[in-house]
Amino acid sequence: MAVLPITSHDLQSDYDNAKFRRRSAFKVITQAVLTSNVRRNCGSCGVGKLLALLMIAGLAFLTVAHTNSGISAASEIVQHINVRGEEKVITEGHGNAELLKRFWRKPPRLPPRLPPHGKAGNNSLAAEAHNQQHILGSAVRQNKVAEAFRHAWTGYKNYAMGSDELMPLSKRGVDGLGGLGATIVDSLDTAMIMGLNDIVQEAGYWIEKKLPERLNEKGQVNLFETTIRVLGGLLSAYCLSGGENGTTGGWGSRTRLDGPNPAIYLERAQDLADRLMVAFTSSPTPIPYSDVILRERSAHPAPDGLSSTSEVSSLQLEFWYLSKLSGNPKYGDAAMHVLEHLKTLPKFEGLVPIYISPHSGHFSGQNIRLGSRGDSYYEYLVKVWLQQRGAGHGGSDVSYLREMYDEAIKGVKNRLIQKSIPKGLVFVGELPSGEDGSFYPKMDHLVCFLPGTLALGATRGLTKQRAMEEGLMTIEDIENLKLAEDIMKTCYEMYSVTTTGLAPEIAHFHTKEFYEDGLQGGNKSSEFLGDIIIRYADRHNLLRPETVESLFVLHRITQDPKYLEWGWQIFQAFESHTKVDSGGYSSLNDVTILPPPRRDKMETFFLGETLKYLYLLFGDSNVLPLDKFVFNTEAHPLPIIRKGVENDLTTQTQAS
Ligand code: DMJ
């Protein structure tokens, strides 16, 4: 029997013709018979005519049944969208019923796509309608991210409240960061931004009641981790809850926040910082020791005697802001002294080795990279400059930071950027043996902070459009923004190339000099399978934020809607593969196989950073505007201080 084709074109025409009317099943059948190919074909075929009519009637019945299944069908569809936004073939061999169901399934309702910037058309009504649709789609996505945050928090609260991290598979807590309830403090400002007041209260009251005894009793912590996660989290909570006056608005929130008096957050921050200060004061050089015993107020170098370059240079946003809030310059002085010292050290085209000795004050070893132990050195050069350039540190000029940053980025472009083969992904490699050694095409996922940092540096947090209009961008800025977009694409492809749609911890890139066979990501439909090499030891995913962080910044700055789609795909992949039914999300041991084996840990930065950046990505760009706030390296927003408002920092968070 000849199967009569009903093409998507036919279906589309019917839909278009009946846009504003619901049509009955009877009309569907009669119209199909009278107007479609069926009528023409059936004219010359008696048996065929009968079979065709029966088939159409059957299909119409399925349509009605499908329509009636309403919400459940819609949610089923959502589950069947794979990470590239296409319909997924669920399993092979589902038989005719499944085929018919799929054939008649409405196209999945993806949140609306924006047209490329500036192409919305001249019709302002159409543009407004489009805008409304976009806002709606964004709200749906933001809700999904907020639900994910609640799921993560609930798992933590049920099984690990008060511990640093949740082990979601064994349903217990673990103190991997010194025992200060790191997940609580890291999560608090995310809950504030999402307007989840019950969580704000739970976290806030824990900080009020329990954190003091932890600070008194707990032992060893890492200076950097504690500063970025705990000190940064407390300071940001203080800022977002409106400081002493307790009113919000200036950062874009419309929600009144509950929880303790915000002054508590500042008090806890100062108590913590007073204990951490010993890392600076007991070192013989401006380079702080890496470890602090909080209850003893003593500090120690790491076992090998060295500090990480990124760690000693990523404390300044937090300590400096604390000085401004408390009126005590000692915090900012100590932290800024590190950068002033780093300025004097010899570098290689602005690039620096990943270790530094607190004993000698000099860099140690040759290893240069923007991945682990190097990353946030480059990030803080530009962020501290942005934070303080309008205010000055004790009247001093911070333009040296911008100069160090500009020089470093030139070095990155000269020495660390290459293109993969065959498809030409722009990636950032390493110089493990320093300036005289060879280039190594390895890129940590951590390096994916760089697109966001480059974009921030290029426009100073303004949109590209505004920065261009105001003539603020140099040729170099424009080049850097282009580089940001190229590396962003590579970071996205590191997700897209794997079977799960999630990135590995480390990727290697195929170049003329370097190739390893048989180590591909597993997504057969990716055109970059041959470019990205994923070694077995590097296939884990720790729920890290860097890629979505950069997507957020790049979307704010370029307003290119593709970044929304990329972020949504990544979020869906996290949902599909890392969500644990009983609560929380787990890291993965291997992103290239299905189902991916899980790792029993939910890192604090999944709540503090990853979900926060995703939420902000899909939201209104007036919330925490990037020319007024700078995010520390753990995604805690701190205000950019301007001259004239130094004595009243809360004005920035209160003026709506
Ligand atoms: C976070 O603690 C911070 O983003 C840090 O700068 C790098 N590592 C993690 C997230 O991956």
Short mmCIF file of N, CA and C in Angstrom, two decimals, residues 185-186 189-190 223-237 313-321 376 379-380 382-384 387 449 453 456 545-546 549 552-553 605 608-610 612-613 616 624 626 629-640:
data_model
loop_
_atom_site.label_atom_id
_atom_site.label_comp_id
_atom_site.label_asym_id
_atom_site.label_seq_id
_atom_site.Cartn_x
_atom_site.Cartn_y
_atom_site.Cartn_z
N VAL A 185 27.09 29.74 53.52
CA VAL A 185 27.51 31.13 53.26
C VAL A 185 27.64 31.38 51.75
N ASP A 186 28.12 30.37 51.05
CA ASP A 186 28.29 30.52 49.60
C ASP A 186 26.92 30.67 48.91
N ASP A 189 23.75 34.63 49.10
CA ASP A 189 23.39 35.73 48.19
C ASP A 189 22.69 35.22 46.93
N THR A 190 22.92 33.96 46.57
CA THR A 190 22.15 33.40 45.44
C THR A 190 20.67 33.34 45.81
N LEU A 223 43.48 30.20 53.17
CA LEU A 223 43.20 31.65 53.14
C LEU A 223 42.34 32.04 51.94
N PHE A 224 42.72 31.55 50.77
CA PHE A 224 42.03 31.93 49.53
C PHE A 224 40.60 31.40 49.50
N GLU A 225 40.45 30.10 49.73
CA GLU A 225 39.11 29.50 49.65
C GLU A 225 38.17 30.16 50.66
N THR A 226 38.69 30.43 51.85
CA THR A 226 37.84 31.02 52.89
C THR A 226 37.51 32.46 52.56
N THR A 227 38.46 33.14 51.95
CA THR A 227 38.19 34.54 51.59
C THR A 227 37.14 34.62 50.48
N ILE A 228 37.35 33.83 49.41
CA ILE A 228 36.43 34.01 48.27
C ILE A 228 35.03 33.47 48.57
N ARG A 229 34.98 32.36 49.32
CA ARG A 229 33.66 31.75 49.54
C ARG A 229 32.96 32.34 50.76
N VAL A 230 33.67 32.39 51.89
CA VAL A 230 32.99 32.74 53.14
C VAL A 230 33.01 34.26 53.36
N LEU A 231 34.20 34.85 53.32
CA LEU A 231 34.26 36.31 53.50
C LEU A 231 33.49 37.01 52.38
N GLY A 232 33.72 36.57 51.14
CA GLY A 232 33.01 37.16 49.99
C GLY A 232 31.50 36.99 50.13
N GLY A 233 31.08 35.82 50.56
CA GLY A 233 29.64 35.55 50.71
C GLY A 233 29.02 36.44 51.77
N LEU A 234 29.72 36.63 52.88
CA LEU A 234 29.19 37.47 53.96
C LEU A 234 29.10 38.93 53.52
N LEU A 235 30.14 39.39 52.85
CA LEU A 235 30.15 40.79 52.42
C LEU A 235 29.07 41.06 51.38
N SER A 236 28.90 40.12 50.49
CA SER A 236 27.89 40.29 49.47
C SER A 236 26.49 40.25 50.09
N ALA A 237 26.29 39.36 51.05
CA ALA A 237 24.99 39.29 51.74
C ALA A 237 24.70 40.62 52.44
N SER A 313 46.70 36.50 44.90
CA SER A 313 46.28 37.70 44.17
C SER A 313 44.77 37.77 44.00
N SER A 314 44.04 36.93 44.72
CA SER A 314 42.57 36.96 44.61
C SER A 314 41.94 37.11 45.99
N LEU A 315 42.38 38.13 46.70
CA LEU A 315 41.88 38.42 48.05
C LEU A 315 41.47 39.88 48.15
N GLN A 316 41.83 40.65 47.12
CA GLN A 316 41.81 42.11 47.25
C GLN A 316 40.41 42.70 47.16
N LEU A 317 39.55 42.16 46.31
CA LEU A 317 38.19 42.71 46.22
C LEU A 317 37.52 42.65 47.59
N GLU A 318 37.73 41.52 48.27
CA GLU A 318 37.04 41.27 49.53
C GLU A 318 37.63 42.10 50.66
N PHE A 319 38.96 42.04 50.82
CA PHE A 319 39.58 42.75 51.94
C PHE A 319 39.45 44.27 51.79
N TRP A 320 39.53 44.73 50.57
CA TRP A 320 39.43 46.18 50.34
C TRP A 320 38.01 46.67 50.64
N TYR A 321 37.02 45.91 50.21
CA TYR A 321 35.62 46.30 50.49
C TYR A 321 35.36 46.29 51.99
N SER A 376 42.82 33.20 38.53
CA SER A 376 42.22 34.45 39.01
C SER A 376 43.25 35.56 39.26
N GLU A 379 42.24 37.53 36.41
CA GLU A 379 40.87 38.01 36.64
C GLU A 379 40.86 39.20 37.59
N TYR A 380 41.63 39.09 38.68
CA TYR A 380 41.58 40.15 39.70
C TYR A 380 42.34 41.41 39.26
N VAL A 382 42.06 42.95 36.53
CA VAL A 382 41.10 43.87 35.92
C VAL A 382 39.94 44.16 36.86
N LYS A 383 39.54 43.18 37.66
CA LYS A 383 38.39 43.42 38.54
C LYS A 383 38.72 44.38 39.69
N VAL A 384 39.92 44.25 40.23
CA VAL A 384 40.30 45.17 41.31
C VAL A 384 40.44 46.58 40.74
N GLN A 387 36.99 47.88 40.40
CA GLN A 387 36.40 48.18 41.71
C GLN A 387 36.92 49.50 42.27
N PHE A 449 36.89 31.07 32.56
CA PHE A 449 36.59 32.39 33.16
C PHE A 449 37.03 33.49 32.20
N THR A 453 36.18 37.71 31.61
CA THR A 453 37.14 38.72 32.06
C THR A 453 37.56 39.61 30.90
N LEU A 456 34.74 42.02 30.12
CA LEU A 456 34.64 43.08 31.14
C LEU A 456 35.73 44.13 30.94
N PRO A 545 31.56 26.49 37.44
CA PRO A 545 30.80 27.61 36.88
C PRO A 545 31.42 28.36 35.70
N GLU A 546 32.71 28.17 35.41
CA GLU A 546 33.39 29.18 34.57
C GLU A 546 32.70 29.45 33.23
N GLU A 549 29.54 31.38 33.75
CA GLU A 549 29.94 32.72 34.21
C GLU A 549 30.25 33.61 33.00
N PHE A 552 27.21 34.47 30.95
CA PHE A 552 26.46 35.57 31.58
C PHE A 552 27.08 36.92 31.21
N VAL A 553 28.38 37.04 31.37
CA VAL A 553 29.04 38.33 31.11
C VAL A 553 28.96 38.67 29.62
N PHE A 605 30.36 25.73 45.10
CA PHE A 605 30.24 26.72 44.02
C PHE A 605 29.12 26.40 43.04
N GLY A 608 26.75 28.62 44.81
CA GLY A 608 27.27 29.98 44.91
C GLY A 608 27.51 30.62 43.56
N GLU A 609 27.90 29.81 42.58
CA GLU A 609 28.27 30.39 41.29
C GLU A 609 27.42 29.86 40.13
N THR A 610 27.49 28.54 39.90
CA THR A 610 26.93 27.99 38.66
C THR A 610 25.45 28.37 38.50
N LYS A 612 23.79 30.61 40.19
CA LYS A 612 23.60 32.07 40.23
C LYS A 612 23.82 32.68 38.85
N TYR A 613 24.91 32.29 38.20
CA TYR A 613 25.19 32.86 36.89
C TYR A 613 24.13 32.45 35.88
N LEU A 616 21.10 34.62 36.54
CA LEU A 616 21.32 36.00 36.07
C LEU A 616 21.37 36.07 34.55
N LEU A 624 21.98 43.77 39.19
CA LEU A 624 23.43 43.75 39.37
C LEU A 624 24.17 44.15 38.08
N LEU A 626 26.79 45.36 35.46
CA LEU A 626 28.23 45.09 35.54
C LEU A 626 29.09 46.35 35.59
N PHE A 629 28.62 46.74 39.75
CA PHE A 629 29.02 45.65 40.65
C PHE A 629 30.12 44.83 40.00
N VAL A 630 30.99 44.32 40.85
CA VAL A 630 32.00 43.41 40.35
C VAL A 630 31.84 42.10 41.14
N PHE A 631 31.87 41.00 40.41
CA PHE A 631 31.69 39.69 41.06
C PHE A 631 33.06 39.16 41.47
N ASN A 632 33.18 38.74 42.73
CA ASN A 632 34.46 38.15 43.10
C ASN A 632 34.60 36.79 42.40
N THR A 633 35.72 36.14 42.59
CA THR A 633 35.95 34.93 41.80
C THR A 633 35.07 33.77 42.24
N GLU A 634 34.28 33.98 43.28
CA GLU A 634 33.30 32.98 43.71
C GLU A 634 31.88 33.50 43.43
N ALA A 635 31.77 34.47 42.53
CA ALA A 635 30.47 35.01 42.09
C ALA A 635 29.72 35.80 43.15
N HIS A 636 30.42 36.33 44.14
CA HIS A 636 29.74 37.19 45.11
C HIS A 636 29.87 38.64 44.65
N PRO A 637 28.73 39.27 44.35
CA PRO A 637 28.80 40.64 43.83
C PRO A 637 29.13 41.65 44.92
N LEU A 638 30.05 42.54 44.61
CA LEU A 638 30.43 43.61 45.53
C LEU A 638 30.32 44.92 44.76
N PRO A 639 29.95 45.99 45.44
CA PRO A 639 29.73 47.24 44.70
C PRO A 639 31.02 47.88 44.23
N ILE A 640 30.95 48.53 43.09
CA ILE A 640 32.08 49.33 42.61
C ILE A 640 31.97 50.68 43.32
#
